[in-house]
CSV table of C-alpha atoms and ligand atoms in Angstrom, one decimal:
chain,number,residue,atom,x,y,z
A,2,MET,CA,161.1,135.5,30.0
A,3,LEU,CA,163.9,136.1,32.6
A,4,ASN,CA,166.8,137.1,30.9
A,5,VAL,CA,169.8,137.6,32.8
A,6,ILE,CA,173.5,138.9,32.2
A,7,ILE,CA,176.3,137.5,34.8
A,8,PHE,CA,178.9,139.9,34.3
A,9,GLY,CA,182.4,140.3,36.1
A,10,PRO,CA,186.2,140.1,35.5
A,11,PRO,CA,187.8,136.7,34.9
A,12,GLY,CA,187.5,134.6,38.3
A,13,SER,CA,184.7,136.7,39.5
A,14,GLY,CA,182.8,133.2,39.9
A,15,LYS,CA,180.3,133.7,36.6
A,16,GLY,CA,180.5,130.2,35.9
A,17,THR,CA,180.1,128.8,39.3
A,18,GLN,CA,177.1,131.1,40.5
A,19,SER,CA,175.6,130.3,36.5
A,20,GLU,CA,175.3,126.7,37.8
A,21,LYS,CA,173.3,127.9,41.0
A,22,ILE,CA,170.8,130.2,39.2
A,23,ILE,CA,170.3,127.4,36.4
A,24,ALA,CA,169.1,125.2,39.1
A,25,LYS,CA,167.1,127.5,41.2
A,26,PHE,CA,165.6,129.5,38.2
A,27,GLY,CA,165.4,126.9,35.6
A,28,LEU,CA,166.9,129.5,32.9
A,29,ALA,CA,169.2,128.0,29.8
A,30,HIS,CA,172.5,128.9,30.1
A,31,ILE,CA,174.7,130.1,27.2
A,32,SER,CA,178.8,130.2,28.2
A,33,THR,CA,180.3,131.9,25.2
A,34,GLY,CA,183.6,130.5,26.8
A,35,ASP,CA,182.4,127.2,26.9
A,36,ILE,CA,181.1,127.1,23.5
A,37,LEU,CA,184.5,128.1,22.2
A,38,ARG,CA,186.3,125.4,24.4
A,39,ALA,CA,184.4,122.9,22.7
A,40,GLU,CA,184.9,124.4,19.4
A,41,ILE,CA,188.4,124.2,20.0
A,42,LYS,CA,188.1,120.4,21.5
A,43,ALA,CA,186.4,119.8,18.5
A,44,GLU,CA,189.3,121.4,16.3
A,45,SER,CA,186.5,122.9,14.3
A,46,LYS,CA,187.3,126.3,12.1
A,47,LEU,CA,186.1,128.6,14.5
A,48,GLY,CA,187.9,126.6,17.1
A,49,LYS,CA,191.4,127.0,15.6
A,50,GLU,CA,190.6,130.7,15.1
A,51,ALA,CA,189.6,131.0,18.7
A,52,ALA,CA,192.4,129.3,19.9
A,53,GLN,CA,194.7,132.0,19.2
A,54,PHE,CA,192.9,134.8,21.2
A,55,ILE,CA,191.7,132.6,24.2
A,56,ASN,CA,195.6,131.5,24.3
A,57,ARG,CA,196.9,135.0,24.6
A,58,GLY,CA,194.1,136.4,27.0
A,59,GLU,CA,192.9,138.6,24.4
A,60,LEU,CA,189.2,138.7,22.8
A,61,VAL,CA,187.8,136.9,20.2
A,62,PRO,CA,186.3,139.6,17.5
A,63,ASP,CA,182.9,140.6,17.9
A,64,ALA,CA,181.3,140.0,14.6
A,65,THR,CA,182.6,135.9,15.3
A,66,ILE,CA,181.5,135.9,19.0
A,67,ILE,CA,177.9,137.8,17.7
A,68,GLY,CA,177.5,135.0,15.1
A,69,MET,CA,178.2,132.3,17.7
A,70,LEU,CA,175.7,133.8,20.0
A,71,GLU,CA,172.9,134.2,17.7
A,72,ASN,CA,173.2,130.8,16.3
A,73,LYS,CA,172.8,129.6,20.2
A,74,LEU,CA,169.8,131.6,20.8
A,75,ASN,CA,168.4,130.6,17.2
A,76,GLY,CA,168.5,126.6,18.9
A,77,LEU,CA,166.7,127.6,22.0
A,78,THR,CA,163.2,126.7,22.0
A,79,ASP,CA,160.8,127.3,25.0
A,80,ALA,CA,163.2,128.4,27.3
A,81,LYS,CA,162.0,130.4,30.4
A,82,GLY,CA,165.0,132.7,30.1
A,83,VAL,CA,168.6,132.8,29.3
A,84,ILE,CA,171.5,133.2,31.6
A,85,PHE,CA,174.2,135.0,29.9
A,86,ASP,CA,177.5,134.2,31.1
A,87,GLY,CA,180.5,135.6,29.5
A,88,PHE,CA,178.6,137.7,27.0
A,89,PRO,CA,178.7,140.7,26.3
A,90,ARG,CA,182.5,141.4,26.8
A,91,THR,CA,182.2,144.8,24.7
A,92,VAL,CA,179.8,147.5,24.2
A,93,ALA,CA,179.2,146.3,20.6
A,94,GLN,CA,178.2,142.8,21.8
A,95,ALA,CA,176.0,144.6,24.5
A,96,GLU,CA,174.5,146.5,21.5
A,97,ALA,CA,174.2,143.5,19.4
A,98,LEU,CA,172.7,141.5,21.8
A,99,LYS,CA,169.9,144.4,22.5
A,100,GLU,CA,169.0,144.2,18.9
A,101,MET,CA,168.8,140.5,18.7
A,102,LEU,CA,166.2,140.3,21.8
A,103,GLN,CA,164.4,143.1,20.7
A,104,LYS,CA,163.6,141.3,17.2
A,105,ARG,CA,162.5,138.5,19.3
A,106,GLY,CA,160.0,140.9,21.5
A,107,GLU,CA,162.1,140.4,24.6
A,108,ASP,CA,165.1,142.3,26.7
A,109,ILE,CA,167.7,141.9,29.4
A,110,SER,CA,165.8,141.4,32.6
A,111,VAL,CA,168.8,142.2,34.8
A,112,MET,CA,172.6,142.5,34.5
A,113,LEU,CA,174.3,141.3,37.8
A,114,ASN,CA,178.2,142.6,37.9
A,115,LEU,CA,180.4,140.3,40.1
A,116,GLU,CA,182.6,142.7,42.2
A,117,VAL,CA,185.9,141.3,43.2
A,118,ASN,CA,189.1,142.8,43.6
A,119,ARG,CA,192.2,142.1,41.9
A,120,GLU,CA,194.4,140.3,44.6
A,121,GLU,CA,191.6,137.9,44.8
A,122,LEU,CA,190.7,137.1,41.2
A,123,ILE,CA,194.5,136.3,40.6
A,124,SER,CA,194.7,134.0,43.6
A,125,ARG,CA,191.3,132.2,42.4
A,126,LEU,CA,192.6,132.2,38.9
A,127,LEU,CA,195.8,130.7,40.0
A,128,LYS,CA,194.1,128.0,42.0
A,129,ARG,CA,191.5,127.1,39.6
A,130,GLY,CA,194.8,126.8,36.8
A,131,GLU,CA,196.1,123.8,39.1
A,132,THR,CA,193.1,121.4,37.8
A,133,SER,CA,191.4,123.1,35.4
A,134,GLY,CA,193.7,122.2,32.7
A,135,ARG,CA,192.9,125.7,30.8
A,136,SER,CA,195.4,126.7,28.9
A,137,ASP,CA,194.6,130.6,29.8
A,138,ASP,CA,194.9,130.2,33.6
A,139,ASN,CA,198.6,131.1,33.8
A,140,LEU,CA,199.9,134.1,35.8
A,141,GLU,CA,200.6,135.8,32.4
A,142,THR,CA,197.6,135.1,30.6
A,143,ILE,CA,195.9,135.9,33.9
A,144,GLU,CA,197.3,139.5,34.1
A,145,LYS,CA,196.5,140.0,30.4
A,146,ARG,CA,193.0,138.7,30.9
A,147,ILE,CA,192.6,141.8,33.5
A,148,LYS,CA,194.1,144.3,31.6
A,149,VAL,CA,191.8,143.5,28.5
A,150,TYR,CA,188.9,143.3,31.4
A,151,GLU,CA,189.5,147.0,32.3
A,152,GLU,CA,190.2,147.9,29.1
A,153,GLN,CA,187.7,146.5,26.8
A,154,THR,CA,184.6,145.0,28.8
A,155,SER,CA,184.2,147.4,31.9
A,156,PRO,CA,182.6,149.9,29.8
A,157,VAL,CA,179.5,147.4,29.3
A,158,ILE,CA,178.8,148.5,33.1
A,159,GLY,CA,177.8,151.8,31.9
A,160,PHE,CA,175.8,150.5,29.2
A,161,TYR,CA,173.8,148.8,31.4
A,162,LYS,CA,173.6,151.4,33.9
A,163,THR,CA,172.0,153.8,31.4
A,164,GLU,CA,169.5,150.8,30.0
A,165,GLY,CA,168.7,150.8,33.9
A,166,THR,CA,169.0,146.9,34.7
A,167,TYR,CA,172.4,147.0,36.0
A,168,LYS,CA,172.8,145.9,39.8
A,169,GLY,CA,176.3,145.5,41.6
A,170,ILE,CA,176.6,142.0,43.3
A,171,LYS,CA,179.6,141.9,46.3
A,172,GLY,CA,181.4,139.0,44.9
A,173,VAL,CA,183.5,137.9,47.9
A,174,GLY,CA,182.4,135.5,50.5
A,175,THR,CA,181.2,131.9,50.6
A,176,ILE,CA,179.8,130.6,47.5
A,177,ASP,CA,176.2,130.3,48.9
A,178,GLU,CA,176.7,134.0,50.5
A,179,ILE,CA,177.2,135.3,46.7
A,180,PHE,CA,174.2,133.2,45.6
A,181,ASP,CA,171.7,134.6,48.1
A,182,ARG,CA,172.9,137.9,46.9
A,183,ILE,CA,172.2,136.9,43.1
A,184,SER,CA,168.9,135.6,44.2
A,185,ASN,CA,167.7,138.4,45.8
A,186,ALA,CA,168.8,140.8,43.1
A,187,ILE,CA,167.0,138.6,40.7
A,188,GLU,CA,163.3,138.1,42.8
A,189,GLU,CA,163.5,141.9,43.1
B,219,C5P,O1,184.2,133.4,29.5
B,219,C5P,P1,185.7,133.0,29.7
B,219,C5P,O2,186.3,133.5,31.0
B,219,C5P,O3,185.2,131.4,30.0
B,219,C5P,O4,186.0,133.4,28.4
B,219,C5P,C1,187.5,132.6,28.3
B,219,C5P,C2,187.8,133.0,26.9
B,219,C5P,O5,187.3,133.1,25.7
B,219,C5P,C3,188.4,134.8,27.3
B,219,C5P,O6,189.6,135.2,27.8
B,219,C5P,C4,188.3,135.2,25.7
B,219,C5P,O7,189.7,135.1,25.3
B,219,C5P,C5,187.6,134.5,24.9
B,219,C5P,N1,186.1,134.9,24.9
B,219,C5P,C6,186.0,135.9,24.1
B,219,C5P,N2,184.4,136.9,23.9
B,219,C5P,C7,183.6,136.3,24.9
B,219,C5P,C8,183.8,135.3,25.7
B,219,C5P,C9,185.1,134.6,25.7
B,219,C5P,O8,186.7,136.5,23.3
B,219,C5P,N3,182.1,137.1,24.4
B,220,MG,MG1,183.4,131.1,32.9
């Protein structure tokens, strides 16, 4: 199975590139952010809890996210592989993912880190905020999300470097240019 993590700061293009990866490689998509937003829309208990964190630009606690991910993985049958989008966001989540996959006799094939500078991230997210309707695409929350990324999420890079599955991808350029780099990295 081809299990891919698409990683990077908020606004680095994880969701956009996931769609193209799915179309080309036929993977199942697990976007933890999309699952959380669906729960909020459905006004579920999980959604109500998660909304408070998301609106502040903070991370939903590991136990909640890991449980949610495990449910989603259990629901997948005969997938060719999975693209993990927006997960893991902490080293604890990366460790839990490793354990979950090991139980299934699987592992992560590659972790792709989309590298985009801060100015570009902010300008992309502000632009997205004009149409996304997302409660967290405003300047104050964007800056908080980037700070949370730097403090809590970026250590995940070291985890996958140690695992030997890390690949850095230049995340600026046209969507197709970036996708070419990603395709090459996956096919390697
Ligand atoms: O991945 P995405 O940018 O769509 O996530 C939006 C928000 O959802 C994050 O800023 C965070 O508040 C929450 N989230 C989280 N833990 C994850 C994924 C998303 O707390 N693993
Ligand atoms: Mg996303």
